[in-house]
Short mmCIF file of C-alpha atoms in Angstrom, two decimals:
data_model
loop_
_atom_site.label_atom_id
_atom_site.label_comp_id
_atom_site.label_asym_id
_atom_site.label_seq_id
_atom_site.Cartn_x
_atom_site.Cartn_y
_atom_site.Cartn_z
CA UNK A 1 0.00 0.00 0.00
CA UNK A 2 1.54 3.29 -1.13
CA UNK A 3 1.76 5.92 1.63
CA UNK A 4 2.42 9.66 1.52
CA UNK A 5 4.13 11.03 4.64
CA UNK A 6 4.22 14.77 5.29
CA UNK A 7 7.29 16.47 6.79
CA UNK A 8 6.80 20.05 8.00
CA UNK A 9 9.57 22.64 8.06
CA UNK A 10 10.11 22.26 11.81
CA UNK A 11 10.13 18.44 11.74
CA UNK A 12 13.66 17.84 10.48
CA UNK A 13 14.41 14.92 12.79
CA UNK A 14 16.68 12.47 10.96
CA UNK A 15 16.50 10.09 13.93
CA UNK A 16 12.74 9.64 13.71
CA UNK A 17 11.62 6.01 13.60
CA UNK A 18 10.02 6.68 10.21
CA UNK A 19 13.52 6.50 8.75
CA UNK A 20 14.62 3.25 10.42
CA UNK A 21 14.22 1.45 7.10
CA UNK A 22 13.85 2.37 3.43
CA UNK A 23 10.51 1.52 1.83
CA UNK A 24 9.79 2.13 -1.87
CA UNK A 25 6.07 2.30 -1.07
CA UNK A 26 6.56 5.43 1.07
CA UNK A 27 6.82 8.94 -0.40
CA UNK A 28 7.94 11.78 1.85
CA UNK A 29 6.36 15.14 1.01
CA UNK A 30 7.89 18.53 1.78
CA UNK A 31 6.94 21.96 0.44
CA UNK A 32 7.99 25.60 0.74
CA UNK A 33 4.63 27.35 0.92
CA UNK A 34 3.32 30.89 0.72
CA UNK A 35 0.93 29.74 3.43
CA UNK A 36 3.94 29.65 5.77
CA UNK A 37 5.92 32.63 4.50
CA UNK A 38 2.89 34.91 4.70
CA UNK A 39 0.93 34.13 7.89
CA UNK A 40 3.16 36.70 9.59
CA UNK A 41 5.91 38.90 8.15
CA UNK A 42 9.12 37.00 8.93
CA UNK A 43 12.74 38.06 9.13
CA UNK A 44 14.54 37.37 5.84
CA UNK A 45 17.16 35.28 7.67
CA UNK A 46 14.44 33.17 9.28
CA UNK A 47 12.84 32.30 5.93
CA UNK A 48 16.22 31.55 4.37
CA UNK A 49 17.28 29.38 7.33
CA UNK A 50 14.09 27.32 7.19
CA UNK A 51 14.30 26.75 3.44
CA UNK A 52 17.99 25.86 3.64
CA UNK A 53 17.42 23.47 6.54
CA UNK A 54 14.50 21.81 4.75
CA UNK A 55 16.48 21.34 1.54
CA UNK A 56 19.47 19.91 3.36
CA UNK A 57 17.23 17.51 5.27
CA UNK A 58 15.69 16.30 2.03
CA UNK A 59 19.13 15.84 0.44
CA UNK A 60 20.49 13.93 3.43
CA UNK A 61 17.52 11.58 3.66
CA UNK A 62 17.31 11.08 -0.13
CA UNK A 63 20.98 10.05 -0.07
CA UNK A 64 20.01 7.33 2.39
CA UNK A 65 17.47 5.95 -0.08
CA UNK A 66 14.21 7.56 1.05
CA UNK A 67 11.87 8.80 -1.69
CA UNK A 68 10.96 12.50 -1.61
CA UNK A 69 8.67 14.89 -3.42
CA UNK A 70 9.91 18.39 -2.62
CA UNK A 71 8.30 21.57 -3.92
CA UNK A 72 10.50 24.66 -3.87
CA UNK A 73 8.77 28.01 -3.52
CA UNK A 74 8.60 28.73 -7.25
CA UNK A 75 8.04 25.20 -8.51
CA UNK A 76 5.31 25.38 -11.15
CA UNK A 77 3.62 22.37 -9.50
CA UNK A 78 3.58 24.01 -6.05
CA UNK A 79 -0.03 24.86 -5.19
CA UNK A 80 1.14 26.81 -2.06
CA UNK A 81 -1.73 25.62 0.17
CA UNK A 82 -1.20 22.52 2.30
CA UNK A 83 -4.58 20.91 1.58
CA UNK A 84 -4.16 21.28 -2.20
CA UNK A 85 -0.60 19.96 -2.16
CA UNK A 86 -1.49 16.87 -0.11
CA UNK A 87 -4.50 16.02 -2.30
CA UNK A 88 -2.46 16.48 -5.47
CA UNK A 89 0.40 14.21 -4.36
CA UNK A 90 -1.95 11.49 -3.09
CA UNK A 91 -3.90 11.50 -6.38
CA UNK A 92 -0.88 11.61 -8.70
CA UNK A 93 0.83 8.73 -6.90
CA UNK A 94 -2.29 6.60 -6.37
CA UNK A 95 -1.57 6.56 -2.66
CA UNK A 96 -3.96 4.75 -0.34
CA UNK A 97 -2.71 6.16 2.95
CA UNK A 98 -1.61 9.53 4.36
CA UNK A 99 0.50 10.00 7.50
CA UNK A 100 1.84 13.02 9.33
CA UNK A 101 3.73 13.91 12.50
CA UNK A 102 1.78 15.93 15.06
CA UNK A 103 2.47 19.64 14.44
CA UNK A 104 3.60 21.88 17.28
CA UNK A 105 1.47 24.81 16.14
CA UNK A 106 -2.24 24.79 16.91
CA UNK A 107 -3.24 26.28 13.55
CA UNK A 108 -1.47 23.47 11.65
CA UNK A 109 -2.84 20.84 13.99
CA UNK A 110 -6.37 22.03 13.24
CA UNK A 111 -5.66 22.32 9.51
CA UNK A 112 -4.31 18.78 9.24
CA UNK A 113 -7.26 17.35 11.15
CA UNK A 114 -9.58 19.08 8.69
CA UNK A 115 -7.55 17.89 5.71
CA UNK A 116 -7.61 14.29 6.91
CA UNK A 117 -11.39 14.38 7.44
CA UNK A 118 -11.85 15.30 3.78
CA UNK A 119 -9.40 12.80 2.26
CA UNK A 120 -10.67 9.71 0.47
CA UNK A 121 -7.79 7.62 1.85
CA UNK A 122 -6.90 6.36 5.31
CA UNK A 123 -4.84 8.67 7.50
CA UNK A 124 -2.95 8.56 10.79
CA UNK A 125 -0.59 10.69 12.86
CA UNK A 126 2.58 10.08 14.86
CA UNK A 127 4.59 11.77 17.57
CA UNK A 128 7.57 13.83 16.43
CA UNK A 129 9.79 11.89 18.87
CA UNK A 130 11.54 15.11 19.83
CA UNK A 131 10.42 16.42 23.22
CA UNK A 132 10.93 14.91 26.67
CA UNK A 133 7.21 15.35 27.34
CA UNK A 134 3.99 14.48 25.58
CA UNK A 135 1.64 17.28 24.55
CA UNK A 136 -0.52 17.08 27.64
CA UNK A 137 1.93 15.82 30.25
CA UNK A 138 2.16 19.25 31.88
CA UNK A 139 -1.62 19.55 31.98
CA UNK A 140 -1.83 16.22 33.79
CA UNK A 141 1.01 17.17 36.17
CA UNK A 142 -0.74 20.35 37.33
CA UNK A 143 -4.20 18.78 37.55
CA UNK A 144 -5.83 20.07 40.74
CA UNK A 145 -3.00 22.49 41.56
CA UNK A 146 -3.74 26.21 42.04
CA UNK A 147 -0.60 27.51 40.35
CA UNK A 148 1.60 26.15 37.59
CA UNK A 149 4.97 27.22 38.97
CA UNK A 150 7.74 26.08 36.62
CA UNK A 151 10.11 25.04 39.42
CA UNK A 152 7.93 22.12 40.53
CA UNK A 153 7.61 20.91 36.94
CA UNK A 154 11.38 21.23 36.46
CA UNK A 155 12.12 19.17 39.56
CA UNK A 156 9.69 16.47 38.40
CA UNK A 157 11.48 16.37 35.03
CA UNK A 158 14.89 16.05 36.66
CA UNK A 159 13.67 13.12 38.77
CA UNK A 160 11.74 11.41 35.98
CA UNK A 161 14.61 11.50 33.50
CA UNK A 162 17.44 11.07 36.01
CA UNK A 163 19.18 14.26 34.99
CA UNK A 164 21.76 15.65 37.42
CA UNK A 165 20.42 13.50 40.25
CA UNK A 166 21.96 11.54 43.13
CA UNK A 167 19.20 9.09 43.96
CA UNK A 168 16.25 11.41 44.68
CA UNK A 169 18.39 14.46 45.48
CA UNK A 170 19.87 17.03 43.08
CA UNK A 171 23.58 16.95 42.32
CA UNK A 172 25.40 19.61 44.29
CA UNK A 173 22.63 19.76 46.88
CA UNK A 174 20.61 22.48 45.09
CA UNK A 175 17.92 22.25 42.44
CA UNK A 176 18.44 25.72 41.07
CA UNK A 177 21.51 27.95 40.78
CA UNK A 178 19.66 30.95 39.39
CA UNK A 179 21.21 33.26 41.99
CA UNK A 180 24.61 32.44 40.49
CA UNK A 181 23.46 33.20 36.95
CA UNK A 182 23.13 36.97 37.20
CA UNK A 183 26.61 38.42 36.73
CA UNK A 184 27.29 41.51 34.67
CA UNK A 185 29.96 40.97 32.00
CA UNK A 186 32.63 43.69 32.23
CA UNK A 187 35.05 42.62 29.51
CA UNK A 188 36.46 39.49 31.14
CA UNK A 189 36.60 36.56 30.68
CA UNK A 190 37.13 36.95 26.94
CA UNK A 191 34.31 35.75 24.70
CA UNK A 192 35.23 33.36 21.86
CA UNK A 193 34.00 34.34 18.40
CA UNK A 194 30.76 32.63 17.47
CA UNK A 195 30.90 29.45 15.39
CA UNK A 196 30.03 30.37 11.81
CA UNK A 197 29.18 28.35 8.70
CA UNK A 198 29.48 30.80 5.82
CA UNK A 199 27.15 30.08 2.91
CA UNK A 200 26.05 31.91 -0.24
CA UNK A 201 22.24 32.09 -0.31
CA UNK A 202 21.76 34.41 -3.29
CA UNK A 203 19.66 31.78 -5.08
CA UNK A 204 17.09 31.62 -2.26
CA UNK A 205 17.00 35.42 -2.01
CA UNK A 206 16.25 35.58 -5.74
CA UNK A 207 13.41 33.08 -5.32
CA UNK A 208 11.88 35.14 -2.49
CA UNK A 209 12.20 38.31 -4.55
CA UNK A 210 10.63 36.65 -7.58
CA UNK A 211 7.68 35.56 -5.44
CA UNK A 212 7.35 39.00 -3.79
CA UNK A 213 7.57 37.47 -0.32
CA UNK A 214 7.55 40.37 2.16
CA UNK A 215 10.13 40.12 4.92
CA UNK A 216 11.74 42.24 7.63
CA UNK A 217 15.36 42.69 8.68
CA UNK A 218 18.51 42.39 6.60
CA UNK A 219 20.77 39.66 5.25
CA UNK A 220 24.15 39.40 3.57
CA UNK A 221 23.41 36.72 0.96
CA UNK A 222 27.10 35.86 0.53
CA UNK A 223 27.92 35.34 4.20
CA UNK A 224 24.90 33.63 5.76
CA UNK A 225 26.37 32.02 8.87
CA UNK A 226 23.60 30.18 10.79
CA UNK A 227 23.95 26.39 11.23
CA UNK A 228 21.22 24.62 9.23
CA UNK A 229 22.48 21.06 8.67
CA UNK A 230 22.76 18.21 11.15
CA UNK A 231 26.55 18.32 10.91
CA UNK A 232 26.67 22.09 11.45
CA UNK A 233 24.31 21.94 14.43
CA UNK A 234 26.30 19.18 16.11
CA UNK A 235 29.46 21.21 15.50
CA UNK A 236 27.80 24.23 17.13
CA UNK A 237 26.85 22.11 20.14
CA UNK A 238 30.42 20.81 20.49
CA UNK A 239 31.75 24.37 20.20
CA UNK A 240 29.40 25.48 22.98
CA UNK A 241 30.65 22.71 25.28
CA UNK A 242 34.33 23.35 24.60
CA UNK A 243 34.40 27.14 24.42
CA UNK A 244 31.31 28.68 26.06
CA UNK A 245 29.88 26.37 28.71
CA UNK A 246 32.50 27.19 31.41
CA UNK A 247 31.05 30.71 31.71
CA UNK A 248 27.52 30.29 30.37
CA UNK A 249 25.66 30.24 33.68
CA UNK A 250 27.52 33.18 35.19
CA UNK A 251 26.68 35.52 32.32
CA UNK A 252 23.48 34.10 30.83
CA UNK A 253 21.52 37.22 31.88
CA UNK A 254 24.24 39.74 30.97
CA UNK A 255 24.00 42.27 28.11
CA UNK A 256 26.73 44.31 26.45
CA UNK A 257 27.01 46.96 23.73
CA UNK A 258 29.76 45.14 21.85
CA UNK A 259 28.78 41.49 22.34
CA UNK A 260 25.48 40.16 21.01
CA UNK A 261 26.04 36.44 21.65
CA UNK A 262 28.23 36.43 24.80
CA UNK A 263 28.39 32.78 26.02
CA UNK A 264 25.04 31.66 24.58
CA UNK A 265 24.86 28.46 22.54
CA UNK A 266 22.78 29.70 19.55
CA UNK A 267 21.16 26.25 19.39
CA UNK A 268 17.50 27.29 19.60
CA UNK A 269 16.93 27.22 15.82
CA UNK A 270 18.55 23.80 15.62
CA UNK A 271 16.28 22.46 18.35
CA UNK A 272 13.09 24.20 17.28
CA UNK A 273 13.41 22.76 13.77
CA UNK A 274 14.20 19.37 15.40
CA UNK A 275 17.53 19.04 13.59
CA UNK A 276 18.86 18.10 17.03
CA UNK A 277 16.83 17.02 20.04
CA UNK A 278 16.85 18.40 23.58
CA UNK A 279 18.07 14.99 24.77
CA UNK A 280 21.02 15.09 22.35
CA UNK A 281 21.90 18.55 23.62
CA UNK A 282 21.58 17.79 27.33
CA UNK A 283 23.37 14.44 27.08
CA UNK A 284 26.28 16.04 25.20
CA UNK A 285 26.54 18.92 27.66
CA UNK A 286 26.41 16.61 30.69
CA UNK A 287 28.97 14.21 29.23
CA UNK A 288 31.32 17.13 28.67
CA UNK A 289 30.68 18.45 32.17
CA UNK A 290 31.38 15.12 33.88
CA UNK A 291 34.60 14.75 31.89
CA UNK A 292 35.66 18.28 32.85
CA UNK A 293 34.02 18.82 36.24
CA UNK A 294 37.26 20.19 37.69
CA UNK A 295 37.09 23.07 35.22
CA UNK A 296 33.34 23.71 34.98
CA UNK A 297 31.13 24.65 37.94
CA UNK A 298 27.77 22.95 38.35
CA UNK A 299 25.98 26.32 38.23
CA UNK A 300 27.01 26.78 34.58
CA UNK A 301 25.49 23.46 33.58
CA UNK A 302 22.36 23.60 35.70
CA UNK A 303 21.49 27.02 34.27
CA UNK A 304 21.66 25.57 30.77
CA UNK A 305 19.76 22.38 31.59
CA UNK A 306 17.02 24.42 33.30
CA UNK A 307 16.41 26.41 30.11
CA UNK A 308 15.89 23.27 28.03
CA UNK A 309 14.53 20.57 30.33
CA UNK A 310 12.56 23.04 32.44
CA UNK A 311 11.56 26.18 30.59
CA UNK A 312 11.33 24.88 27.01
CA UNK A 313 9.25 21.82 27.91
CA UNK A 314 7.17 23.91 30.33
CA UNK A 315 6.30 26.48 27.68
CA UNK A 316 5.25 23.81 25.23
CA UNK A 317 3.03 22.21 27.88
CA UNK A 318 1.41 25.56 28.70
CA UNK A 319 0.76 26.12 24.99
CA UNK A 320 -1.13 22.86 24.51
CA UNK A 321 -2.97 23.21 27.81
CA UNK A 322 -4.22 26.73 27.15
CA UNK A 323 -4.71 27.02 23.38
CA UNK A 324 -6.68 28.22 21.50
CA UNK A 325 -7.98 30.75 24.05
CA UNK A 326 -4.45 31.73 25.03
CA UNK A 327 -3.76 33.59 21.78
CA UNK A 328 -6.51 36.11 22.56
CA UNK A 329 -5.74 36.86 26.22
CA UNK A 330 -5.20 40.52 27.13
CA UNK A 331 -5.84 40.65 30.87
CA UNK A 332 -4.23 44.09 31.29
CA UNK A 333 -6.28 45.49 28.40
CA UNK A 334 -3.29 47.03 26.66
CA UNK A 335 -4.17 48.63 23.31
CA UNK A 336 -1.28 50.82 22.12
CA UNK A 337 0.55 50.35 18.82
CA UNK A 338 4.18 49.35 18.40
CA UNK A 339 6.38 52.36 17.63
CA UNK A 340 8.02 52.54 14.21
CA UNK A 341 11.47 52.05 15.71
CA UNK A 342 10.66 48.38 16.32
CA UNK A 343 11.11 48.06 12.55
CA UNK A 344 14.14 50.32 12.23
CA UNK A 345 16.02 50.26 15.57
CA UNK A 346 16.22 54.05 15.39
CA UNK A 347 15.76 55.31 18.94
CA UNK A 348 17.84 57.36 21.38
CA UNK A 349 17.39 54.70 24.06
CA UNK A 350 20.64 52.77 23.73
CA UNK A 351 19.36 49.50 25.23
CA UNK A 352 16.52 49.33 22.73
CA UNK A 353 18.69 50.52 19.86
CA UNK A 354 21.12 47.68 20.58
CA UNK A 355 18.57 44.95 21.30
CA UNK A 356 16.17 45.78 18.45
CA UNK A 357 18.97 46.68 16.04
CA UNK A 358 20.64 43.34 16.71
CA UNK A 359 17.32 41.55 16.22
CA UNK A 360 16.82 43.20 12.83
CA UNK A 361 20.45 42.63 11.81
CA UNK A 362 20.85 39.05 13.02
CA UNK A 363 17.35 37.67 13.70
CA UNK A 364 18.68 37.03 17.19
CA UNK A 365 18.59 38.36 20.74
CA UNK A 366 19.06 36.33 23.88
CA UNK A 367 16.32 35.80 26.46
CA UNK A 368 17.07 38.80 28.71
CA UNK A 369 17.23 41.21 25.78
CA UNK A 370 13.86 39.86 24.64
CA UNK A 371 12.32 39.89 28.12
CA UNK A 372 13.84 42.74 30.13
CA UNK A 373 14.62 45.28 27.41
CA UNK A 374 12.25 44.87 24.44
CA UNK A 375 9.41 43.08 26.25
CA UNK A 376 9.74 45.28 29.32
CA UNK A 377 9.41 48.41 27.20
CA UNK A 378 6.42 47.01 25.28
CA UNK A 379 4.62 46.21 28.53
CA UNK A 380 5.44 49.52 30.22
CA UNK A 381 4.14 51.41 27.17
CA UNK A 382 1.07 49.14 27.21
CA UNK A 383 1.35 47.80 23.67
CA UNK A 384 -1.40 45.51 22.39
CA UNK A 385 -0.12 41.93 22.92
CA UNK A 386 -1.36 41.02 19.43
CA UNK A 387 1.21 43.43 18.00
CA UNK A 388 3.92 42.18 20.33
CA UNK A 389 3.23 38.55 19.37
CA UNK A 390 3.44 39.26 15.64
CA UNK A 391 6.72 41.16 16.00
CA UNK A 392 8.42 38.47 18.10
CA UNK A 393 7.08 35.65 15.93
CA UNK A 394 8.37 37.35 12.81
CA UNK A 395 11.73 38.76 13.86
CA UNK A 396 13.48 35.82 15.54
CA UNK A 397 15.02 32.91 13.68
CA UNK A 398 13.90 30.42 16.37
CA UNK A 399 10.35 31.75 16.75
CA UNK A 400 7.62 29.14 16.35
CA UNK A 401 4.28 29.92 17.94
CA UNK A 402 4.35 27.24 20.67
CA UNK A 403 7.48 28.74 22.20
CA UNK A 404 7.02 32.36 21.13
CA UNK A 405 3.48 33.12 22.31
CA UNK A 406 3.89 31.63 25.78
CA UNK A 407 7.06 33.65 26.30
CA UNK A 408 5.67 36.94 24.96
CA UNK A 409 1.96 36.98 25.79
CA UNK A 410 2.67 35.08 28.98
CA UNK A 411 5.99 35.76 30.64
CA UNK A 412 6.84 39.04 28.91
CA UNK A 413 3.50 40.86 28.58
CA UNK A 414 1.54 39.29 31.47
CA UNK A 415 -1.43 39.25 29.10
CA UNK A 416 -2.44 35.85 30.46
CA UNK A 417 -2.96 37.36 33.92
CA UNK A 418 -0.44 35.10 35.63
CA UNK A 419 -0.71 31.65 34.03
CA UNK A 420 3.01 31.58 33.22
CA UNK A 421 4.51 34.24 35.49
CA UNK A 422 3.45 35.01 39.05
CA UNK A 423 4.21 38.71 38.52
CA UNK A 424 4.89 40.98 35.53
CA UNK A 425 8.52 41.19 34.42
CA UNK A 426 8.85 44.96 34.53
CA UNK A 427 11.66 47.14 35.78
CA UNK A 428 13.02 50.65 35.75
CA UNK A 429 16.40 51.50 34.23
CA UNK A 430 18.03 50.18 37.40
CA UNK A 431 17.85 46.54 36.29
CA UNK A 432 19.13 47.31 32.80
CA UNK A 433 22.06 49.25 34.27
CA UNK A 434 22.78 46.41 36.69
CA UNK A 435 22.95 43.75 33.98
CA UNK A 436 24.40 45.63 31.01
CA UNK A 437 26.74 48.29 29.67
CA UNK A 438 23.88 49.98 27.81
CA UNK A 439 23.16 52.81 30.25
CA UNK A 440 26.72 54.13 30.25
CA UNK A 441 26.49 54.89 26.52
CA UNK A 442 22.94 56.27 26.42
CA UNK A 443 21.46 59.65 25.55
CA UNK A 444 19.36 59.39 28.72
CA UNK A 445 20.30 59.26 32.41
CA UNK A 446 19.34 56.02 34.08
CA UNK A 447 19.21 57.72 37.51
CA UNK A 448 16.61 60.39 36.68
CA UNK A 449 12.86 59.81 36.75
CA UNK A 450 11.72 63.13 35.28
CA UNK A 451 13.20 65.77 33.02
CA UNK A 452 14.15 65.70 29.34
CA UNK A 453 17.26 63.58 29.92
CA UNK A 454 15.56 61.07 32.26
CA UNK A 455 15.50 57.46 31.08
CA UNK A 456 11.98 56.71 29.79
CA UNK A 457 11.97 53.37 31.62
CA UNK A 458 11.86 55.14 35.00
CA UNK A 459 8.68 57.16 34.58
CA UNK A 460 7.07 54.40 32.50
CA UNK A 461 7.68 51.91 35.31
CA UNK A 462 5.91 53.90 38.03
CA UNK A 463 3.19 54.96 35.62
CA UNK A 464 2.53 51.31 34.75
CA UNK A 465 2.22 50.34 38.43
CA UNK A 466 -0.18 53.23 39.02
CA UNK A 467 -2.26 52.49 35.92
CA UNK A 468 -2.55 48.77 36.65
CA UNK A 469 -2.70 48.80 40.46
CA UNK A 470 -6.18 47.27 40.51
CA UNK A 471 -4.78 44.26 38.66
CA UNK A 472 -2.02 43.76 41.21
CA UNK A 473 -3.68 44.65 44.52
CA UNK A 474 -4.05 40.98 45.48
CA UNK A 475 -0.72 39.83 44.03
CA UNK A 476 1.57 39.10 46.98
CA UNK A 477 4.70 39.26 44.84
CA UNK A 478 3.82 42.87 43.96
CA UNK A 479 3.22 43.96 47.58
CA UNK A 480 6.56 45.68 48.08
CA UNK A 481 6.38 47.71 44.86
CA UNK A 482 2.74 48.65 45.43
CA UNK A 483 3.62 49.77 48.96
CA UNK A 484 6.37 52.02 47.57
CA UNK A 485 3.92 53.39 45.03
CA UNK A 486 1.36 54.16 47.73
CA UNK A 487 3.98 56.01 49.78
CA UNK A 488 5.07 58.19 46.88
CA UNK A 489 4.28 61.91 47.12
CA UNK A 490 1.18 62.64 45.06
CA UNK A 491 2.69 65.63 43.26
CA UNK A 492 5.81 63.65 42.39
CA UNK A 493 3.71 60.77 41.04
CA UNK A 494 1.63 63.19 38.97
CA UNK A 495 4.80 64.62 37.43
CA UNK A 496 6.08 61.11 36.68
CA UNK A 497 2.80 60.17 35.05
CA UNK A 498 2.82 63.34 32.97
CA UNK A 499 6.29 62.44 31.70
CA UNK A 500 5.15 58.86 30.97
CA UNK A 501 2.08 60.07 29.09
CA UNK A 502 4.26 62.28 26.93
CA UNK A 503 6.53 59.33 26.12
CA UNK A 504 3.65 56.99 25.26
CA UNK A 505 2.04 59.60 23.00
CA UNK A 506 5.31 60.26 21.15
CA UNK A 507 7.21 56.96 21.28
CA UNK A 508 9.17 57.52 18.10
CA UNK A 509 10.56 60.79 19.43
CA UNK A 510 12.53 59.00 22.17
#
């Protein structure tokens, strides 16, 4: 019985059991679709990376004997819509069965269910064999619990999978070394140059131009450096272990004018496209750590493991527990529009100029730049979370909705009212100055709350607390800040709010 198997652009898992043997009766289907390039305006480097990764996956698996039908973007036979492509391939090959791996995006999950219900052949679905957890494992874990605090989920995962455990106790005697992961980088230790894989992608750029695909950001088509093959991604992982891991934990929250990658692994695209699995990554990192434990502190490794085993799996579980309602949540009722400088990086606020400019230039920013600079500003200026979601989903090379929307609408924008985070991640300029070099090179003064040279974050912070105090009056984690707000002189608060209103009304002037 001839079978057509669909492979989506983020399902590039060469180790999937589908490929354990070669079968001439199985056709693997992949397609570059306008449906996917157009549902949000993506960064040019993101589109290029996905297409390159997909093509390399097809070439690698074809070389092993598997049969593929692959539609490039401008293929005359490419119907661009998933339902039309599937029906066409099934009919032309007289297939009697259709199979797919469960998508990680809700919209595609719904679409494939609808497609299968209309097909005249049998159909079935399979797990992607990528994550540590099943779709609804988190939902089952928190059944009956009042709060879904990540730490309890993370500890369960450590125990279940035997990761960094001595019997039922954590290695080193502590579950979490977060307090050790908050150092400011001041120029030392030196940061190795990022691992690059230079490629010429002029042909893909020409295809996108020919198809009038609208994108954001910039690209140098002759020096595209992101890892997109299995070999390149494994090499990037090895480079992280050998060169970056010894200082990763210490400086994972740090930010610097001159260093956009610091000690970060740059593996999120590789994992989110499933080129490599979280288990491959964690096992490799732990093997390296145990072989070099005299040189690498446990806090460096635990900080990394927590991001993948804890946070990444947690966010996916939240996504499948809360969708589809989650994508519409706006508990703080924020309605403002993104300023134009989110698309240009042209602002006098140095932290935002650096973080947004780097995002537009490289399709990359690390988690603190995304959360405590860009996301912080969007929340303090009360931007509509719909706009924030679209920007984050489009601009970052690793952004796929299951991981993007829970981090932005949830952790960053508190639009879910506390499902993900127990309090909003907002701060004045003080935090940014503490963790970065940005404030020392800024047009504005990070110590002033009011006045023309005062950092906008300062007045925006207190204005936000005042505007949203009804939302936080029963939030125990906000008690200290609300108490400080209530003690503030009324005239001083009025002046701060006047300054904040002026900023919000004229965002592109700052």
